[in-house]
XYZ file of C-alpha atoms in Angstrom:
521
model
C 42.041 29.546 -84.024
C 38.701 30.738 -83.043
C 38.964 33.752 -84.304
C 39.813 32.273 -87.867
C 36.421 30.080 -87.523
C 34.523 32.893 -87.242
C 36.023 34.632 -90.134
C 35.233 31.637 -92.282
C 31.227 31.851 -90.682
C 31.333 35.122 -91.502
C 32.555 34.872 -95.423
C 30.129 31.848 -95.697
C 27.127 34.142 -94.394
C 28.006 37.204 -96.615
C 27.723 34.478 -99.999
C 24.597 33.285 -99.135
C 23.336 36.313 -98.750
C 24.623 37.501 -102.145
C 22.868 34.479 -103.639
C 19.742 35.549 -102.244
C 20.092 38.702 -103.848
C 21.063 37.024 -107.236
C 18.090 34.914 -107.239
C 15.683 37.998 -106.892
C 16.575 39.662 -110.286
C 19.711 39.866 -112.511
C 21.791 43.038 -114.074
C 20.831 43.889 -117.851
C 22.912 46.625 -119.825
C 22.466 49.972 -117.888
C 22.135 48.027 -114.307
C 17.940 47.482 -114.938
C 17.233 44.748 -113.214
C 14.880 41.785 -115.091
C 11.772 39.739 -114.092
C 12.236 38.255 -111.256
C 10.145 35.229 -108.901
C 9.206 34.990 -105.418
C 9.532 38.361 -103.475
C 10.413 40.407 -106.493
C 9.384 43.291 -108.090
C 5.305 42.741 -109.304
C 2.196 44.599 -110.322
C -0.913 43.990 -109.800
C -3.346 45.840 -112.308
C -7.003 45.796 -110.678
C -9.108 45.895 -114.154
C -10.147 43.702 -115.957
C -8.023 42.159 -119.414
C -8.487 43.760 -121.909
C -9.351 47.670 -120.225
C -12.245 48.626 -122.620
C -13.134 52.226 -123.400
C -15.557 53.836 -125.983
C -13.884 56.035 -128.407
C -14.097 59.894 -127.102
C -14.848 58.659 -123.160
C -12.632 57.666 -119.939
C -11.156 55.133 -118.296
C -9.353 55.057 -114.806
C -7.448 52.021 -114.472
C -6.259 51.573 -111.055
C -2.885 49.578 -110.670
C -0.468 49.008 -107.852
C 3.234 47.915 -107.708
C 5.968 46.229 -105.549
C 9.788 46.458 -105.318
C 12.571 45.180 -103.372
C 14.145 48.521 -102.778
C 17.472 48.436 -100.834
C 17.268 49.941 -97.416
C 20.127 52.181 -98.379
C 18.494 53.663 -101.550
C 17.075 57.071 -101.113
C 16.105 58.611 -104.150
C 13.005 59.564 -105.213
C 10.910 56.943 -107.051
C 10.547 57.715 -110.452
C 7.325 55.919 -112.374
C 6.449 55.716 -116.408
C 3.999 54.055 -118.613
C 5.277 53.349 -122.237
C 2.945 51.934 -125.181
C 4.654 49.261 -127.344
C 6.029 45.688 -127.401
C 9.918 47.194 -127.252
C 11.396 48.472 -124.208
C 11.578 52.128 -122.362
C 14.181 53.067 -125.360
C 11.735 52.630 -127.971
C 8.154 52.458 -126.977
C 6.187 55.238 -126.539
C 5.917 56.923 -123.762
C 2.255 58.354 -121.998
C 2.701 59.187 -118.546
C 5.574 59.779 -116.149
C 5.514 61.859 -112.678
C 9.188 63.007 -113.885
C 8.385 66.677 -114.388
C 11.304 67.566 -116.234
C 10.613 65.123 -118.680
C 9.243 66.267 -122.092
C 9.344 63.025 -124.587
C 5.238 62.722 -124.389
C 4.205 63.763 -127.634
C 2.100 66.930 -127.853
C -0.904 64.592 -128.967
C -0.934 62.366 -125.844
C 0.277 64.802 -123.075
C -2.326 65.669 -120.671
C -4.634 62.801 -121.584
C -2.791 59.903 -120.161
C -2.205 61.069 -116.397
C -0.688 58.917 -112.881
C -2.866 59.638 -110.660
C -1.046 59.238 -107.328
C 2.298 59.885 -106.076
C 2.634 57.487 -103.678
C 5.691 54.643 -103.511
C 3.236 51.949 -104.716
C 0.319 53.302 -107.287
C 0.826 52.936 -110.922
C -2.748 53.802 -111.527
C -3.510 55.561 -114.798
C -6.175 57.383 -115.869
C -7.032 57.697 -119.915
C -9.484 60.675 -121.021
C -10.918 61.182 -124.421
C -9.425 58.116 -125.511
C -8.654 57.705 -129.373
C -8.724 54.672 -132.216
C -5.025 54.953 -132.194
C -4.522 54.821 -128.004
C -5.214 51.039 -128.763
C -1.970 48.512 -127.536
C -0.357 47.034 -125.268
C 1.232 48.904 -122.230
C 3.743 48.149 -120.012
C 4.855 50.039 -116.155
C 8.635 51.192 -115.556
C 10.249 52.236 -112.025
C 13.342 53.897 -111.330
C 15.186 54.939 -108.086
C 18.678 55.533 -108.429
C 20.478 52.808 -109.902
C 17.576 50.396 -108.946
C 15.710 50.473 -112.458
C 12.707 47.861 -113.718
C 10.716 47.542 -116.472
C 7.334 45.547 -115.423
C 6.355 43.489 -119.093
C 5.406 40.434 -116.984
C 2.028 41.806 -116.921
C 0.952 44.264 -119.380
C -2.147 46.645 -119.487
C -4.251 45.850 -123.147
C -6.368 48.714 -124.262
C -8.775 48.389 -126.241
C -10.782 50.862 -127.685
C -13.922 50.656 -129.347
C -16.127 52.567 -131.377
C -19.855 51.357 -130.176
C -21.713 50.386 -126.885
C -22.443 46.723 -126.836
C -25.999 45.453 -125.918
C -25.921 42.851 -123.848
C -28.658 39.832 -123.425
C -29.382 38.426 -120.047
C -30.659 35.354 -122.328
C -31.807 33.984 -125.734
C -34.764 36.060 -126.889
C -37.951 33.869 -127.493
C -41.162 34.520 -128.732
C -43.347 35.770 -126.260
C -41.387 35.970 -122.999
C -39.975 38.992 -121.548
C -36.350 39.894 -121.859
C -34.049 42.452 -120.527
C -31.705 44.423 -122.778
C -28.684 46.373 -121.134
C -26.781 49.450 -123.238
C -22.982 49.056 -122.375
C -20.822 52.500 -122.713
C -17.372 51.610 -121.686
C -15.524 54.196 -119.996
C -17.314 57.573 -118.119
C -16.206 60.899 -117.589
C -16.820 63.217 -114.866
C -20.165 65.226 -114.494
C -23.474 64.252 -115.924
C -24.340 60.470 -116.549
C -24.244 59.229 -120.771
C -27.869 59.667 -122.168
C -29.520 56.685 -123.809
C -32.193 55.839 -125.829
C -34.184 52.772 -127.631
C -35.120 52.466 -131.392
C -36.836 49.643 -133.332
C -39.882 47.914 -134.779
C -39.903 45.591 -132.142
C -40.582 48.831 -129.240
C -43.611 50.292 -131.097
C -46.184 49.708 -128.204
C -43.345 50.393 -125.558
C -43.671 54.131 -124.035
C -41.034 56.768 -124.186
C -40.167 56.261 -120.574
C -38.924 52.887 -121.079
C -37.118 53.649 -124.495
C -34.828 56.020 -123.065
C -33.246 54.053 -119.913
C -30.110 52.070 -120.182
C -32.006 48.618 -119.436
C -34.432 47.864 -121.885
C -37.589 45.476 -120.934
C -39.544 44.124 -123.435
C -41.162 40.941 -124.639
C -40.516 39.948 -128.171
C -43.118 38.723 -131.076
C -42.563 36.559 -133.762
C -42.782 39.355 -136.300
C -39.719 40.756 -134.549
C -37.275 38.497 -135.582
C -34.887 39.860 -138.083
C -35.360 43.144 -137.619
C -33.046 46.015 -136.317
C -32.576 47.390 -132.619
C -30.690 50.575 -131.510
C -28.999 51.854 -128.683
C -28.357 55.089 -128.986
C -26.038 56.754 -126.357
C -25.100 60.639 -125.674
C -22.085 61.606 -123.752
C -23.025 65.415 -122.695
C -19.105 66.341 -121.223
C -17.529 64.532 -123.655
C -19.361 65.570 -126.339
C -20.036 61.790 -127.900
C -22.764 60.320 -129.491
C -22.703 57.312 -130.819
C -25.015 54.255 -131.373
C -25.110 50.498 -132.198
C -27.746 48.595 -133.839
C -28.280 44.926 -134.024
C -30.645 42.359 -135.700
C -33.073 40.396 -133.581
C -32.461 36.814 -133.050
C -36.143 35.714 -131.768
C -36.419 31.726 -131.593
C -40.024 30.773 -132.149
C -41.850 26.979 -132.199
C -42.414 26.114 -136.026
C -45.168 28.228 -137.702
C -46.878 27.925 -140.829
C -46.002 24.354 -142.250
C -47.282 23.928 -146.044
C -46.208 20.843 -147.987
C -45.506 21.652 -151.658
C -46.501 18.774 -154.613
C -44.930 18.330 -157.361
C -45.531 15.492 -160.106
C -44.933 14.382 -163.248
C -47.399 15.888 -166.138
C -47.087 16.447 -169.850
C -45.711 19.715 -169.473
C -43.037 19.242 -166.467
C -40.544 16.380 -164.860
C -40.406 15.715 -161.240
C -36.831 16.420 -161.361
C -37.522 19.994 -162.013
C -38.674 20.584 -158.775
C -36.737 21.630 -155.835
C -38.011 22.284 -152.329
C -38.134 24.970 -150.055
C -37.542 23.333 -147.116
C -37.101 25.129 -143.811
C -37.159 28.694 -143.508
C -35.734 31.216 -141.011
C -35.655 34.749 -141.990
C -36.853 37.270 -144.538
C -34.019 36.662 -147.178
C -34.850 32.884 -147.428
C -38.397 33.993 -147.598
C -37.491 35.835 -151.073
C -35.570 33.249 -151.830
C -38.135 30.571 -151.574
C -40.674 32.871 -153.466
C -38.413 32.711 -156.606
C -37.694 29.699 -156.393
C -41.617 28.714 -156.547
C -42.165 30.940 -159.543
C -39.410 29.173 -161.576
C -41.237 25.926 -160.381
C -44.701 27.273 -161.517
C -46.915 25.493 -163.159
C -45.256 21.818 -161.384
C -45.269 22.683 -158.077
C -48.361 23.216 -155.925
C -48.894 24.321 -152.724
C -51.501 22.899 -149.917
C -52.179 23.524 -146.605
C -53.161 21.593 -143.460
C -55.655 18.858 -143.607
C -55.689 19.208 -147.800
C -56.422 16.311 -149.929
C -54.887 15.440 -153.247
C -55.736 12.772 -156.455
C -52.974 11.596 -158.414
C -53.285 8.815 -161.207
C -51.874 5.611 -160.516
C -48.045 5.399 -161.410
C -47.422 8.859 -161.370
C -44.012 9.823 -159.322
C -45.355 12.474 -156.380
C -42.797 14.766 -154.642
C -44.264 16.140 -151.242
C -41.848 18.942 -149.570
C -42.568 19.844 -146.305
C -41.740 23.877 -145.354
C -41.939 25.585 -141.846
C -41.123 29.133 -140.395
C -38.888 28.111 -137.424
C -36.136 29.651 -135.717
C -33.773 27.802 -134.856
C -34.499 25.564 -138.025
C -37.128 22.571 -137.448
C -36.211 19.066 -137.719
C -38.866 17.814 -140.884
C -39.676 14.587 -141.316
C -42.865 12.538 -142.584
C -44.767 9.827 -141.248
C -48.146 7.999 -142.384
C -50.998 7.303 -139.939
C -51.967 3.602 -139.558
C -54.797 1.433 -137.980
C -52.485 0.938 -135.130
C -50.794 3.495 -132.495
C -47.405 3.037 -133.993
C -46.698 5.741 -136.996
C -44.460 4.287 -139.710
C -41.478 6.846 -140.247
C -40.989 7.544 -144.077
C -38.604 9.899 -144.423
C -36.394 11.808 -141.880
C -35.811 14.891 -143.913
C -38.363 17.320 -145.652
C -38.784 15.627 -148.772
C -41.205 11.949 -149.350
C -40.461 10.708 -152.702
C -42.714 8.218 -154.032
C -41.286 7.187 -157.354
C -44.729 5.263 -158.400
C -47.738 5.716 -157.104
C -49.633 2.559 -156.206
C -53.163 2.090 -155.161
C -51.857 0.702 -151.557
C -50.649 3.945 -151.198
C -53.738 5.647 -150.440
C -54.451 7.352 -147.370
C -53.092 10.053 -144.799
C -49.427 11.863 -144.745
C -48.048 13.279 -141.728
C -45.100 16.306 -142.148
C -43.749 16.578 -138.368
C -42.043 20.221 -137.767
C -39.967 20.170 -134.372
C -37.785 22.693 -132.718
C -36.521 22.448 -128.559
C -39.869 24.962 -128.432
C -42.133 23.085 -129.526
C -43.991 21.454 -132.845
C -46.567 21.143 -135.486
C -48.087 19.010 -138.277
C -49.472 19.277 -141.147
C -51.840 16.876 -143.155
C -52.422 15.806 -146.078
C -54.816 12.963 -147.770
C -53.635 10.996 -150.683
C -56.131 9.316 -153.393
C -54.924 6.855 -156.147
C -56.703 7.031 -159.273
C -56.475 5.134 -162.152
C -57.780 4.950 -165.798
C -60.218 1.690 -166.280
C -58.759 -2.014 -167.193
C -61.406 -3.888 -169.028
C -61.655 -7.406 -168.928
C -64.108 -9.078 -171.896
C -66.391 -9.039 -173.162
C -67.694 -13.220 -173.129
C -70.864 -14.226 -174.861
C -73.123 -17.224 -174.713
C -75.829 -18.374 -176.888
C -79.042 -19.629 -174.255
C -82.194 -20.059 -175.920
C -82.161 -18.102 -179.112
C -81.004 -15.104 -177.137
C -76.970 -13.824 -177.074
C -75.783 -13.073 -173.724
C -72.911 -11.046 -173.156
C -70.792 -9.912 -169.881
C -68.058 -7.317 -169.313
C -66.032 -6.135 -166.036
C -64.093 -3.157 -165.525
C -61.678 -2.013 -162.639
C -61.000 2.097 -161.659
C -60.890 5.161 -159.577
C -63.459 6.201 -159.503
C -65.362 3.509 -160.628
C -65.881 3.199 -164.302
C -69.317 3.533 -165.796
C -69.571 0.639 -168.734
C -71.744 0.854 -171.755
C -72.835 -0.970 -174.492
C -73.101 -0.283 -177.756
C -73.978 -1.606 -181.026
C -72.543 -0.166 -184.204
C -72.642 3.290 -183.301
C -75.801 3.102 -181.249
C -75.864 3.192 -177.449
C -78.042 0.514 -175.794
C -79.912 1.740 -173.622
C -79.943 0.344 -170.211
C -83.973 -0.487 -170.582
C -85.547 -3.650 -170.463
C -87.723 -4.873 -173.684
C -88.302 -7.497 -176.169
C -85.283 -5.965 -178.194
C -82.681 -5.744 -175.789
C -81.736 -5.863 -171.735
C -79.045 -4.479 -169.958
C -77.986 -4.441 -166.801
C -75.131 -2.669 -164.840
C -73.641 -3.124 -161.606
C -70.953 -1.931 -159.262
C -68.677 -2.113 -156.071
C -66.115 -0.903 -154.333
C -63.631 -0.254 -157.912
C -65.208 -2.815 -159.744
C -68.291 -2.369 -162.563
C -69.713 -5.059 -164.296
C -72.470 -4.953 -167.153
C -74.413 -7.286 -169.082
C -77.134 -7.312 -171.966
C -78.889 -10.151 -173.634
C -80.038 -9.419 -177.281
C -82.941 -11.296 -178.569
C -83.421 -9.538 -182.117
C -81.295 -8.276 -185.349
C -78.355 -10.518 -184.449
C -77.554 -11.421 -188.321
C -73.801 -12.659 -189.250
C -71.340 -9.493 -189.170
C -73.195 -7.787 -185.836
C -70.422 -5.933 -183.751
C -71.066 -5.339 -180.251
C -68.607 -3.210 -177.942
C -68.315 -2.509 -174.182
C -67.234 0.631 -173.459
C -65.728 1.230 -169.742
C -64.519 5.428 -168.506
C -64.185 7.344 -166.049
C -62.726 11.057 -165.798
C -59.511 9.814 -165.984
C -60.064 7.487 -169.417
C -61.517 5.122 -171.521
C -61.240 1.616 -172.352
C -63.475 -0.379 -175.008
C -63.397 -4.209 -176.887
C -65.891 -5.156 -179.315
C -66.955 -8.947 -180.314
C -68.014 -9.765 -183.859
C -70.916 -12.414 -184.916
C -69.629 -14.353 -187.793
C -72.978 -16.749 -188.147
C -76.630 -16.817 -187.097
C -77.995 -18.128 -183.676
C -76.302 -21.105 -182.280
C -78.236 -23.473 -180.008
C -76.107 -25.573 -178.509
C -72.565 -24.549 -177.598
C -70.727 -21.250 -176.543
C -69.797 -18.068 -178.556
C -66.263 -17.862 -176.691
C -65.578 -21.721 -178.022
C -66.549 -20.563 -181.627
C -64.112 -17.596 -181.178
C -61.506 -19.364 -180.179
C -61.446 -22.204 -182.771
C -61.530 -19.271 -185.380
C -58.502 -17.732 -184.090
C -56.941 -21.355 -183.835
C -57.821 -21.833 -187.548
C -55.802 -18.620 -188.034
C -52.656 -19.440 -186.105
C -52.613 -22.512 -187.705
C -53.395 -21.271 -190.923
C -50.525 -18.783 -190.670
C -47.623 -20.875 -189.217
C -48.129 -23.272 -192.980
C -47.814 -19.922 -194.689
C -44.430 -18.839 -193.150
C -43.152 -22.421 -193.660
C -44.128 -22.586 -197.456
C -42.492 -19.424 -198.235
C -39.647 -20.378 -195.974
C -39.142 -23.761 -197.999
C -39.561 -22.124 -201.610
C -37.085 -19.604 -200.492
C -34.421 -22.213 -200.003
C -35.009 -24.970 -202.758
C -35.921 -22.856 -205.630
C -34.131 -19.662 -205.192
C -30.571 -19.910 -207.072
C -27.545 -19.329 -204.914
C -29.676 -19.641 -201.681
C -27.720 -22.972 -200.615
C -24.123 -21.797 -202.022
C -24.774 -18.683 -199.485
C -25.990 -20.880 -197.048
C -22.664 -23.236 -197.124
């Protein structure tokens, strides 16, 4: 009875023990065992993902491995390195330590090598490495029956046909910065030759041009244009180079507002702005773009000053040389601290021009470097309103008054006929003229020659236009009285007068014309 117990202990040890080994990898066609967890076979491949290497140059990529080999199995470990997504039957294979193989193809033997025979390195080692060497690749073991292929972690290869420069950060405008030339891949013997070339490394000397770290400190001036690394691989017998365009961030630099108004010649929709710009080709652009705009679009600079007639729609457009672009945005300065905002982009539109809107604009320019303004002063002008003239009769003499309202103030005049009077004082004639702020008035008193049918006109202009109203004396001097009063009972007279013609003709029309009430029914 004992005896048979321990049987049964025995039998129960011997299936978990063949559970364990089911559990560490399973049987595929041929008896290769799969991917497996835990204590299985694994690979650890000590480079980083993807292996780069610069067409022409080499790359060692060291690699080790781990299987579960049977205590019993005494072969001789067999290793290979295939290229491909298939398996060992049909991707490529590179390397093997299997001297009596001969599958590598005759233009990959010899450059993909294993570099050690011991039970655990899979390291490989790639020389003069070619466009086409690019893929995936995947590690296979044999020893005896015990056969895996290790795609749970694959070597990518990339290959690639420059050195990269690398930034240790964001070039800016007058702060030094450190370049580095990146060859991936060496070979042995003498170490890859480099050397600098650009705009931007005109006042550097040769010494400093021709190491793999380049130190410099960028300008303004240099942004958009090209740097080189060049690099020369002696053993190999590579040279090749890479060449990039300069990314130099800079505060915001020359700000100019651009006008543009209406005239007889040109509509303010036939502008269009230039906005922010950021490099040479938007440069060209903008220049074109201002030609086709020519004769409508004008360009100031800081602390400029500009008249515009009253009514007139004004376009400003606000430009700046910025990298990265600069925020725009206008604002007008005011008695108090607080700046009222007007527009948040680079355009102020002003559809009509009123007098209140005299005074000083603000175009704000900001980038995370820094910022700048530009100014510009705004006058209204305006072409003169006249108001009269009025005339009195005092004492035998006729005095008449006239106002007049501009920018720049209007200079008023009087004249009778076509004869200027003069502003003199005599027996004949006096005239006097005054004025403030926008506002001009005049008078004159005339004493002789004022017969029935005199015309007398006030004329009011400026550079901007001209305004003039004459009165007309229909009788001799009046004593008592005022000229307006007489004035105005003439043109009541007419009003009156010409309402009882319109009705006349209106009742004729209807009672004597034939058919006029038939039509009318």
């Amino acid at each position: 009875m004992g005896s048979l117990l321990l049987l049964l202990l025995l039998l129960l040890l011997l299936a978990l023990l063949w559970g364990v080994e089911w559990a560490q990898g399973q049987w595929s066609a041929g008896g290769e065992r799969a991917g497996i967890q835990g204590q299985g076979p694994r690979i650890n491949i000590q480079a980083p993902d993807p292996v780069k290497v610069q067409e022409g140059l080499c790359v060692l990529v060291p690699c080790s491995f781990y299987y579960p080999w049977s205590s019993q199995n005494n072969y001789n470990i067999l290793t290979y390195w295939f290229r491909g997504e298939g398996d060992h039957r049909t991707a490529t294979l590179v390397a093997t330590n299997y001297y009596y193989w001969n599958k590598v193809k005759p233009e990959i033997a010899g450059r993909f090598k294993l570099l050690s025979h011991s039970t655990n390195s899979c390291s490989l080692s790639i020389t003069g490495a070619r466009k086409e060497d690019q893929g995936a690749y995947f590690f296979r073991v044999e020893r005896g029956n015990d056969k895996y292929n290790y795609k749970e972690k694959k070597l990518n290869l990339q290959v690639t046909a420059q050195p990269d420069i690398d930034f240790e950060k964001p070039l800016v405008s007058g702060q030094p910065a450190r370049l580095t030339c990146i060859v991936w891949g060496s070979c042995d013997g003498k170490a890859p030759l480099f050397s600098w070339l650009g705009d931007a490394l005109d006042s550097l000397r040769s010494k400093i041009k021709n190491s793999q770290v380049l130190s410099f400190t960028p300008r303004l001036q240099d942004h958009g244009s090209n740097l080189t690394c060049r690099v020369k691989v002696p053993q190999a017998q590579v040279s090749t180079e890479r060449t990039i365009r300069l990314n130099v961030s800079y505060t915001p630099q020359n700000l100019t507002i651009h006008i543009c108004r209406d005239n007889k010649d040109h509509s303010i929709k036939q502008c269009r702005g230039p906005g922010v710009m950021t490099n040479r080709r938007s440069r060209i652009r903008r220049r074109k773009r201002k030609r086709k705009n020519r004769g409508a679009l004008k360009t100031v600079q800081n602390a400029s000053s500009l008249s515009i007639l009253e009514g007139q729609a004004l376009r400003l457009l606000c430009e700046a040389d910025s990298n990265p672009p600069a925020r725009l945005s206008w604002f007008r300065r005011s008695l108090s601290e607080n700046d009222t905002i007007l527009s948040n982009s680079s355009t102020l539109e002003l559809p009509s021009v009123r007098r209140m809107d005299e005074g000083e604009f603000t175009c704000l320019a900001e980038n995370y470097l820094g910022s700048q303004l530009v100014f510009l002063s705004l006058s209204v002008n305006s072409t003169p309103h006249l108001q009269g003239p009025s005339c009195f009769w005092e004492d035998k003499v006729l005095h008449c008054s006239c106002f007049s309202q501009a920018w720049p103030v209007p200079s008023l005049s009087w004249w009778q006929e076509d004869q200027a009077l003069r502003a003199i004082n005599n027996e004949t004639s006096m005239v006097t003229t005054k004025s403030e702020g926008p506002w001009a008035n005049s008078s004159v008193s005339l004493r002789w020659g004022l017969g029935p049918g005199l015309r007398l006109i006030c004329k009011a202009q400026n550079a901007h236009g001209e305004r003039s109203s004459a009165v007309l004396l229909l009788t001799g001097e009046q004593e008592q009285g005022s000229w307006p009063l007489v004035l105005t009972l003439i043109r009541g007279g007419l009003m009156g007068a010409g309402f009882l013609l319109t009705y006349g003709l209106t009742w004729i029309y209807y009672t004597r014309c034939p058919g006029s009430s038939s039509r009318q029914n």
